[in-house]
mmCIF file of C-alpha atoms and ligand atoms in Angstrom:
data_model
loop_
_atom_site.group_PDB
_atom_site.id
_atom_site.type_symbol
_atom_site.label_atom_id
_atom_site.label_comp_id
_atom_site.label_asym_id
_atom_site.label_seq_id
_atom_site.Cartn_x
_atom_site.Cartn_y
_atom_site.Cartn_z
ATOM 1 C CA MET A 1494 134.557 149.586 -262.323
ATOM 2 C CA ALA A 1495 134.139 145.987 -261.471
ATOM 3 C CA SER A 1496 136.015 145.421 -258.410
ATOM 4 C CA GLN A 1497 139.285 142.809 -259.128
ATOM 5 C CA PRO A 1498 139.027 139.097 -258.433
ATOM 6 C CA ASP A 1499 141.206 138.287 -255.115
ATOM 7 C CA LEU A 1500 144.879 137.222 -256.053
ATOM 8 C CA PRO A 1501 145.111 133.675 -254.549
ATOM 9 C CA GLU A 1502 147.733 132.620 -251.898
ATOM 10 C CA GLN A 1503 149.148 130.340 -254.524
ATOM 11 C CA LEU A 1504 149.467 132.607 -257.246
ATOM 12 C CA THR A 1505 151.748 135.292 -254.886
ATOM 13 C CA GLY A 1506 154.584 132.380 -254.346
ATOM 14 C CA VAL A 1507 155.929 129.971 -256.592
ATOM 15 C CA GLY A 1508 152.507 129.697 -258.415
ATOM 16 C CA ALA A 1509 153.344 132.962 -259.404
ATOM 17 C CA THR A 1510 154.760 131.388 -262.446
ATOM 18 C CA ALA A 1511 151.970 131.095 -263.504
ATOM 19 C CA LEU A 1512 151.294 134.624 -264.058
ATOM 20 C CA GLY A 1513 155.111 134.572 -265.364
ATOM 21 C CA VAL A 1514 153.532 132.366 -268.306
ATOM 22 C CA ALA A 1515 150.736 134.424 -268.882
ATOM 23 C CA LEU A 1516 152.940 137.937 -269.253
ATOM 24 C CA LEU A 1517 155.114 136.191 -271.659
ATOM 25 C CA ARG A 1518 151.991 134.977 -273.642
ATOM 26 C CA ALA A 1519 150.753 137.861 -273.613
ATOM 27 C CA GLN A 1520 153.791 139.270 -275.729
ATOM 28 C CA GLU A 1521 153.892 136.672 -277.673
ATOM 29 C CA SER A 1522 150.422 137.105 -278.877
ATOM 30 C CA ARG A 1523 151.356 140.801 -279.564
ATOM 31 C CA ARG A 1524 154.037 139.874 -282.456
ATOM 32 C CA ALA A 1525 153.297 139.805 -286.482
ATOM 33 C CA ASP A 1526 154.938 136.352 -286.404
ATOM 34 C CA ARG A 1527 153.318 135.198 -283.204
ATOM 35 C CA LEU A 1528 153.151 131.288 -282.891
ATOM 36 C CA PHE A 1529 149.981 131.280 -281.198
ATOM 37 C CA ASP A 1530 147.193 133.568 -280.212
ATOM 38 C CA ASP A 1531 146.236 133.820 -276.577
ATOM 39 C CA PRO A 1532 143.956 136.645 -276.620
ATOM 40 C CA TYR A 1533 143.162 136.154 -272.647
ATOM 41 C CA ALA A 1534 146.687 136.032 -271.150
ATOM 42 C CA GLN A 1535 146.818 140.050 -270.814
ATOM 43 C CA HIS A 1536 143.742 140.181 -268.441
ATOM 44 C CA PHE A 1537 145.181 138.546 -265.764
ATOM 45 C CA LEU A 1538 148.098 140.825 -265.539
ATOM 46 C CA ASP A 1539 145.659 143.380 -265.830
ATOM 47 C CA ALA A 1540 143.429 142.140 -262.673
ATOM 48 C CA VAL A 1541 147.049 141.666 -260.259
ATOM 49 C CA ASP A 1542 147.972 144.426 -258.490
ATOM 50 C CA PRO A 1543 151.796 145.201 -260.076
ATOM 51 C CA ALA A 1544 153.112 145.823 -256.281
ATOM 52 C CA ALA A 1545 152.137 142.112 -255.561
ATOM 53 C CA SER A 1546 153.752 140.625 -258.621
ATOM 54 C CA PRO A 1547 157.366 139.507 -258.969
ATOM 55 C CA TRP A 1548 157.081 140.300 -262.763
ATOM 56 C CA ALA A 1549 156.235 143.893 -262.611
ATOM 57 C CA ALA A 1550 160.279 144.544 -262.236
ATOM 58 C CA ALA A 1551 161.163 141.534 -264.622
ATOM 59 C CA SER A 1552 159.236 142.913 -267.757
ATOM 60 C CA ALA A 1553 161.853 145.757 -267.877
ATOM 61 C CA SER A 1554 164.657 143.165 -267.335
ATOM 62 C CA THR A 1555 167.959 142.587 -269.412
ATOM 63 C CA GLU A 1556 169.094 140.351 -271.567
ATOM 64 C CA GLN A 1557 169.785 138.157 -268.268
ATOM 65 C CA GLY A 1558 166.483 138.558 -266.898
ATOM 66 C CA PHE A 1559 164.798 135.379 -266.353
ATOM 67 C CA LEU A 1560 161.755 136.337 -268.853
ATOM 68 C CA HIS A 1561 164.066 137.192 -271.477
ATOM 69 C CA LEU A 1562 165.818 133.822 -271.080
ATOM 70 C CA VAL A 1563 162.802 131.839 -271.003
ATOM 71 C CA ALA A 1564 160.583 133.580 -273.527
ATOM 72 C CA GLU A 1565 161.109 131.567 -276.680
ATOM 73 C CA GLN A 1566 161.176 128.265 -274.181
ATOM 74 C CA VAL A 1567 157.466 129.707 -273.215
ATOM 75 C CA ALA A 1568 156.533 130.391 -277.607
ATOM 76 C CA VAL A 1569 157.503 127.060 -278.720
ATOM 77 C CA ARG A 1570 156.363 125.242 -275.878
ATOM 78 C CA THR A 1571 152.854 126.523 -276.341
ATOM 79 C CA ARG A 1572 152.689 126.022 -279.957
ATOM 80 C CA PHE A 1573 153.992 122.714 -279.741
ATOM 81 C CA LEU A 1574 151.927 121.418 -276.984
ATOM 82 C CA ASP A 1575 148.560 123.240 -279.137
ATOM 83 C CA GLN A 1576 149.267 121.263 -281.686
ATOM 84 C CA THR A 1577 150.307 118.041 -280.018
ATOM 85 C CA LEU A 1578 146.531 118.604 -277.720
ATOM 86 C CA LEU A 1579 144.321 119.071 -280.840
ATOM 87 C CA GLU A 1580 146.035 116.643 -283.002
ATOM 88 C CA ALA A 1581 144.965 113.858 -280.235
ATOM 89 C CA ALA A 1582 141.456 115.347 -279.690
ATOM 90 C CA GLN A 1583 141.240 114.622 -283.678
ATOM 91 C CA ALA A 1584 142.782 111.288 -283.278
ATOM 92 C CA GLY A 1585 140.507 110.208 -280.862
ATOM 93 C CA CYS A 1586 141.346 111.118 -277.177
ATOM 94 C CA GLY A 1587 137.818 112.696 -276.244
ATOM 95 C CA GLN A 1588 139.199 113.546 -272.988
ATOM 96 C CA VAL A 1589 141.526 115.652 -272.174
ATOM 97 C CA VAL A 1590 143.371 116.912 -268.889
ATOM 98 C CA VAL A 1591 145.573 119.858 -268.159
ATOM 99 C CA LEU A 1592 147.478 119.209 -265.307
ATOM 100 C CA ALA A 1593 148.398 122.496 -263.013
ATOM 101 C CA CYS A 1594 146.465 124.709 -265.811
ATOM 102 C CA GLY A 1595 147.555 128.140 -263.529
ATOM 103 C CA VAL A 1596 145.719 130.567 -266.222
ATOM 104 C CA ASP A 1597 146.173 128.612 -269.029
ATOM 105 C CA THR A 1598 143.208 129.231 -271.327
ATOM 106 C CA ARG A 1599 143.621 126.210 -273.788
ATOM 107 C CA SER A 1600 139.885 125.470 -272.920
ATOM 108 C CA TYR A 1601 138.583 128.664 -274.060
ATOM 109 C CA ARG A 1602 140.943 129.262 -277.058
ATOM 110 C CA LEU A 1603 141.330 126.362 -279.078
ATOM 111 C CA ASP A 1604 139.044 124.845 -281.834
ATOM 112 C CA TRP A 1605 138.343 121.593 -280.034
ATOM 113 C CA PRO A 1606 136.280 118.972 -281.818
ATOM 114 C CA ALA A 1607 132.984 118.664 -281.270
ATOM 115 C CA GLY A 1608 132.326 116.795 -277.771
ATOM 116 C CA THR A 1609 135.837 116.791 -276.750
ATOM 117 C CA GLN A 1610 135.990 117.093 -273.131
ATOM 118 C CA ILE A 1611 138.275 119.329 -271.102
ATOM 119 C CA PHE A 1612 139.432 119.071 -267.203
ATOM 120 C CA ASP A 1613 141.251 121.762 -266.006
ATOM 121 C CA VAL A 1614 143.210 121.057 -262.682
ATOM 122 C CA ASP A 1615 144.879 123.207 -260.050
ATOM 123 C CA PHE A 1616 144.302 124.530 -256.975
ATOM 124 C CA ALA A 1617 140.863 125.875 -255.936
ATOM 125 C CA ASP A 1618 141.572 129.414 -255.700
ATOM 126 C CA VAL A 1619 143.817 129.381 -258.527
ATOM 127 C CA LEU A 1620 141.199 128.074 -260.783
ATOM 128 C CA ALA A 1621 138.500 130.331 -259.071
ATOM 129 C CA PHE A 1622 140.892 133.425 -260.260
ATOM 130 C CA ARG A 1623 141.049 132.092 -263.581
ATOM 131 C CA ASN A 1624 137.483 131.666 -264.120
ATOM 132 C CA ALA A 1625 136.683 134.954 -262.431
ATOM 133 C CA VAL A 1626 139.108 137.262 -264.539
ATOM 134 C CA LEU A 1627 137.702 135.709 -267.577
ATOM 135 C CA ALA A 1628 134.118 135.856 -267.054
ATOM 136 C CA GLN A 1629 134.478 139.533 -266.196
ATOM 137 C CA ARG A 1630 136.439 140.304 -269.469
ATOM 138 C CA GLY A 1631 133.432 138.298 -270.650
ATOM 139 C CA ALA A 1632 134.943 135.111 -272.392
ATOM 140 C CA ALA A 1633 132.435 132.834 -273.108
ATOM 141 C CA VAL A 1634 132.543 129.388 -271.200
ATOM 142 C CA PRO A 1635 132.880 126.416 -273.116
ATOM 143 C CA GLY A 1636 130.478 123.846 -272.234
ATOM 144 C CA ASN A 1637 132.603 121.366 -272.665
ATOM 145 C CA ARG A 1638 135.115 122.709 -269.834
ATOM 146 C CA ILE A 1639 135.484 121.343 -266.175
ATOM 147 C CA SER A 1640 137.390 122.854 -263.524
ATOM 148 C CA VAL A 1641 138.939 120.063 -260.947
ATOM 149 C CA ALA A 1642 140.343 121.871 -257.978
ATOM 150 C CA THR A 1643 142.582 119.356 -256.080
ATOM 151 C CA ASP A 1644 145.952 119.577 -255.304
ATOM 152 C CA LEU A 1645 148.327 117.383 -257.182
ATOM 153 C CA ARG A 1646 150.068 115.836 -253.864
ATOM 154 C CA GLU A 1647 146.506 114.137 -252.903
ATOM 155 C CA ASP A 1648 144.864 111.729 -254.831
ATOM 156 C CA TRP A 1649 143.912 113.767 -257.472
ATOM 157 C CA PRO A 1650 142.720 110.881 -259.874
ATOM 158 C CA HIS A 1651 139.588 110.534 -257.859
ATOM 159 C CA ALA A 1652 139.192 113.995 -258.564
ATOM 160 C CA VAL A 1653 139.113 113.723 -261.785
ATOM 161 C CA THR A 1654 137.137 110.934 -262.065
ATOM 162 C CA GLU A 1655 134.538 112.369 -259.920
ATOM 163 C CA ALA A 1656 134.391 115.093 -262.112
ATOM 164 C CA GLY A 1657 133.500 112.883 -265.073
ATOM 165 C CA LEU A 1658 136.770 111.278 -266.165
ATOM 166 C CA ASP A 1659 136.184 108.024 -267.632
ATOM 167 C CA PRO A 1660 139.672 106.419 -267.409
ATOM 168 C CA ARG A 1661 138.519 103.543 -269.407
ATOM 169 C CA GLN A 1662 138.613 105.729 -273.003
ATOM 170 C CA PRO A 1663 141.668 107.543 -274.202
ATOM 171 C CA THR A 1664 142.800 110.519 -272.520
ATOM 172 C CA ALA A 1665 145.318 113.252 -273.562
ATOM 173 C CA TRP A 1666 147.542 114.512 -270.696
ATOM 174 C CA LEU A 1667 149.507 117.823 -270.528
ATOM 175 C CA ALA A 1668 152.135 118.630 -267.833
ATOM 176 C CA GLU A 1669 153.456 121.876 -268.958
ATOM 177 C CA GLY A 1670 155.528 123.939 -266.651
ATOM 178 C CA LEU A 1671 155.276 121.383 -263.876
ATOM 179 C CA LEU A 1672 158.000 118.191 -263.870
ATOM 180 C CA TYR A 1673 160.968 120.198 -263.258
ATOM 181 C CA ALA A 1674 159.491 121.598 -260.194
ATOM 182 C CA LEU A 1675 159.185 118.753 -258.638
ATOM 183 C CA PRO A 1676 161.335 116.325 -257.122
ATOM 184 C CA PRO A 1677 161.822 113.002 -258.247
ATOM 185 C CA ALA A 1678 159.826 110.764 -256.005
ATOM 186 C CA ALA A 1679 156.900 113.217 -256.930
ATOM 187 C CA ALA A 1680 157.355 113.229 -260.320
ATOM 188 C CA ASP A 1681 157.502 109.178 -260.553
ATOM 189 C CA LEU A 1682 154.059 109.272 -258.411
ATOM 190 C CA LEU A 1683 152.496 112.217 -260.977
ATOM 191 C CA LEU A 1684 153.366 109.246 -263.751
ATOM 192 C CA ASP A 1685 152.807 106.833 -262.097
ATOM 193 C CA ARG A 1686 149.195 108.092 -261.314
ATOM 194 C CA ILE A 1687 148.849 109.341 -264.812
ATOM 195 C CA THR A 1688 149.692 105.579 -266.371
ATOM 196 C CA ALA A 1689 147.012 103.954 -263.591
ATOM 197 C CA THR A 1690 144.195 106.301 -265.115
ATOM 198 C CA SER A 1691 145.098 106.242 -269.004
ATOM 199 C CA ALA A 1692 143.318 103.866 -271.184
ATOM 200 C CA PRO A 1693 145.326 102.448 -274.391
ATOM 201 C CA GLY A 1694 145.495 104.719 -276.693
ATOM 202 C CA SER A 1695 146.142 107.884 -274.602
ATOM 203 C CA ILE A 1696 148.857 110.270 -275.020
ATOM 204 C CA LEU A 1697 151.200 112.315 -272.654
ATOM 205 C CA ALA A 1698 152.373 115.695 -273.217
ATOM 206 C CA LEU A 1699 154.860 117.438 -271.551
ATOM 207 C CA ASP A 1700 157.746 119.584 -271.212
ATOM 208 C CA HIS A 1701 161.070 119.427 -268.870
ATOM 209 C CA ALA A 1702 164.372 121.492 -268.577
ATOM 210 C CA GLU A 1703 167.124 121.328 -266.520
ATOM 211 C CA ASP A 1704 168.699 123.884 -263.705
ATOM 212 C CA SER A 1705 171.291 125.798 -264.552
ATOM 213 C CA GLU A 1706 173.414 128.551 -263.486
ATOM 214 C CA LEU A 1707 172.192 131.463 -266.031
ATOM 215 C CA LEU A 1708 168.355 130.174 -264.749
ATOM 216 C CA ARG A 1709 169.328 130.134 -260.966
ATOM 217 C CA ALA A 1710 170.985 133.217 -261.259
ATOM 218 C CA ALA A 1711 168.381 135.267 -262.651
ATOM 219 C CA ARG A 1712 165.528 133.939 -260.535
ATOM 220 C CA GLY A 1713 167.771 135.087 -257.323
ATOM 221 C CA GLU A 1714 167.493 138.409 -258.888
ATOM 222 C CA LEU A 1715 163.397 137.895 -259.443
ATOM 223 C CA SER A 1716 162.866 136.251 -256.132
ATOM 224 C CA ALA A 1717 164.428 134.615 -252.964
ATOM 225 C CA GLU A 1718 161.593 131.971 -253.454
ATOM 226 C CA LEU A 1719 161.902 131.433 -257.032
ATOM 227 C CA VAL A 1720 165.377 130.043 -256.497
ATOM 228 C CA ASP A 1721 164.361 126.882 -255.124
ATOM 229 C CA LEU A 1722 162.019 126.523 -258.101
ATOM 230 C CA TRP A 1723 163.555 123.477 -259.656
ATOM 231 C CA GLN A 1724 163.677 120.517 -257.815
ATOM 232 C CA GLY A 1725 165.051 118.423 -260.944
ATOM 233 C CA GLY A 1726 162.065 116.077 -261.953
ATOM 234 C CA PRO A 1727 162.443 112.847 -262.915
ATOM 235 C CA THR A 1728 165.865 111.366 -261.979
ATOM 236 C CA ASP A 1729 166.500 109.097 -265.273
ATOM 237 C CA ASP A 1730 166.233 110.653 -268.788
ATOM 238 C CA LEU A 1731 163.120 111.280 -270.386
ATOM 239 C CA THR A 1732 162.879 108.624 -272.810
ATOM 240 C CA THR A 1733 164.122 105.574 -269.905
ATOM 241 C CA TRP A 1734 161.571 106.986 -267.315
ATOM 242 C CA LEU A 1735 158.433 107.331 -269.898
ATOM 243 C CA THR A 1736 159.332 103.913 -271.342
ATOM 244 C CA ARG A 1737 159.758 102.269 -267.327
ATOM 245 C CA TYR A 1738 155.968 103.244 -267.043
ATOM 246 C CA GLY A 1739 154.991 101.687 -270.399
ATOM 247 C CA TRP A 1740 154.800 104.975 -272.892
ATOM 248 C CA ARG A 1741 155.981 104.851 -276.193
ATOM 249 C CA PRO A 1742 158.121 107.968 -275.894
ATOM 250 C CA THR A 1743 159.614 111.015 -278.595
ATOM 251 C CA VAL A 1744 161.417 113.409 -277.140
ATOM 252 C CA ARG A 1745 162.526 116.426 -279.168
ATOM 253 C CA ASP A 1746 165.087 119.255 -277.762
ATOM 254 C CA ILE A 1747 163.764 122.670 -277.511
ATOM 255 C CA ALA A 1748 166.354 124.095 -280.065
ATOM 256 C CA GLU A 1749 164.969 121.511 -282.597
ATOM 257 C CA VAL A 1750 161.528 122.321 -282.137
ATOM 258 C CA ALA A 1751 162.608 126.184 -281.876
ATOM 259 C CA ALA A 1752 164.107 125.717 -285.141
ATOM 260 C CA ARG A 1753 161.129 124.015 -287.013
ATOM 261 C CA TYR A 1754 158.911 127.711 -285.979
ATOM 262 C CA GLN A 1755 161.691 129.753 -287.321
ATOM 263 C CA ARG A 1756 162.821 130.607 -284.355
ATOM 264 C CA PRO A 1757 166.054 131.153 -282.181
ATOM 265 C CA THR A 1758 167.488 128.492 -279.691
ATOM 266 C CA PRO A 1759 165.412 129.793 -276.470
ATOM 267 C CA ALA A 1760 168.232 131.561 -274.639
ATOM 268 C CA ALA A 1761 168.215 129.278 -271.576
ATOM 269 C CA PHE A 1762 168.826 126.134 -273.575
ATOM 270 C CA ASP A 1763 171.325 127.701 -276.320
ATOM 271 C CA PRO A 1764 174.382 125.718 -275.852
ATOM 272 C CA GLU A 1765 176.576 128.314 -277.003
ATOM 273 C CA ARG A 1766 175.966 130.002 -274.277
ATOM 274 C CA ASP A 1767 178.071 129.870 -271.245
ATOM 275 C CA GLY A 1768 176.093 128.015 -267.986
ATOM 276 C CA THR A 1769 172.760 127.223 -269.606
ATOM 277 C CA GLY A 1770 170.969 123.712 -269.361
ATOM 278 C CA ARG A 1771 168.790 121.906 -272.423
ATOM 279 C CA GLY A 1772 165.130 121.833 -272.502
ATOM 280 C CA TRP A 1773 162.838 119.189 -273.978
ATOM 281 C CA LEU A 1774 159.233 118.755 -275.747
ATOM 282 C CA ALA A 1775 158.021 115.070 -275.219
ATOM 283 C CA THR A 1776 155.125 113.286 -276.651
ATOM 284 C CA ALA A 1777 154.104 109.870 -275.754
ATOM 285 C CA HIS A 1778 151.246 107.500 -276.290
ATOM 286 C CA LEU A 1779 150.354 104.211 -274.262
ATOM 287 C CA PRO A 1780 149.832 101.560 -276.648
ATOM 288 C CA GLN A 1781 147.328 98.612 -276.548
ATOM 289 C CA GLN A 1782 148.099 95.709 -274.092
ATOM 290 C CA LEU A 1783 149.573 92.529 -275.736
HETATM 291 C C1 SAM B 2096 154.516 127.264 -264.044
HETATM 292 S S1 SAM B 2096 153.044 127.335 -263.387
HETATM 293 C C2 SAM B 2096 152.094 126.792 -265.197
HETATM 294 C C3 SAM B 2096 150.944 126.531 -265.487
HETATM 295 C C4 SAM B 2096 150.592 125.753 -266.706
HETATM 296 N N1 SAM B 2096 150.842 124.574 -266.925
HETATM 297 C C5 SAM B 2096 151.070 126.744 -267.981
HETATM 298 O O1 SAM B 2096 152.207 126.171 -268.268
HETATM 299 O O2 SAM B 2096 150.394 127.876 -268.121
HETATM 300 C C6 SAM B 2096 152.453 125.783 -262.513
HETATM 301 C C7 SAM B 2096 151.254 125.827 -261.760
HETATM 302 O O3 SAM B 2096 151.153 124.868 -261.106
HETATM 303 C C8 SAM B 2096 150.379 124.654 -260.054
HETATM 304 N N2 SAM B 2096 150.635 123.742 -258.961
HETATM 305 C C9 SAM B 2096 151.575 123.636 -258.300
HETATM 306 N N3 SAM B 2096 151.790 122.620 -257.254
HETATM 307 C C10 SAM B 2096 150.502 122.305 -257.544
HETATM 308 C C11 SAM B 2096 149.877 121.251 -256.773
HETATM 309 N N4 SAM B 2096 150.065 120.483 -255.885
HETATM 310 N N5 SAM B 2096 148.291 120.913 -256.717
HETATM 311 C C12 SAM B 2096 147.718 121.571 -257.905
HETATM 312 N N6 SAM B 2096 148.436 122.851 -258.487
HETATM 313 C C13 SAM B 2096 149.732 122.738 -257.920
HETATM 314 C C14 SAM B 2096 150.111 125.962 -259.630
HETATM 315 O O4 SAM B 2096 149.109 126.633 -259.011
HETATM 316 C C15 SAM B 2096 150.641 126.914 -261.332
HETATM 317 O O5 SAM B 2096 149.085 126.968 -261.420
#
């Protein structure tokens, strides 16, 4: 039997959230009425010693459990963001940057227009784990995918441009499962850097969510480390924040997008339930300069 790739340090701490997302994508992919198919998600879970993963106990969790609370959110956001990125690529964004990709497999599983260049960005060992698992499972490496190992707290635009991104050409950016985990100043710096690296015509897609009593309690049951996962993200609402940096945003409540896909309001963001917050999906484009 082939040996398992090492589980990187970042996937044992807060970065373990990437494996939680994979678990939910694998679960969604088994549904007859699935919103997307991620045939690789289960492979990441199979590559991890359950004793080293906080999700082993979580997968058997109750209605109050973290995974149950966010399952529909992850399904809905994945489908929405898949579609947004593909539409952006079809509309002329020849470069796609997946920030904090974790074990996201969009560069492998989506049917990109010919010539689209995809940059998957995360810590080096997270990328190494992802790529090793996919290679071990025989996934064909798309010719248009580049892994960019960097720390998003450092000068990551330099790393991405060194890897081949052309900031003079429009880019489709994805920041999924990231914003709420950043303190306000880090969120501002991230958007400042994305904007400075974007040509007019670029598209930005992201999700964001408020923390809530319900989510905090559910995270606390999983691991003490996950309790502080939410750092709040931008202090302004998403429309004000994105507009301030020159983007033209459209911000949707996650419940509205879920209804579009005939799915219930994701449990953690259901205003009918006590102790919940709100969740959003946003797309924005950078207009031509006047
Ligand atoms: C919740 S996961 C989201 C993964 C992916 N976007 C998705 O939705 O499937 C968060 C990811 O952010 C990455 N991350 C967190 N801080 C980072 C940093 N400073 N530099 C690079 N990646 C980071 C983690 O390694 C992890 O893969």
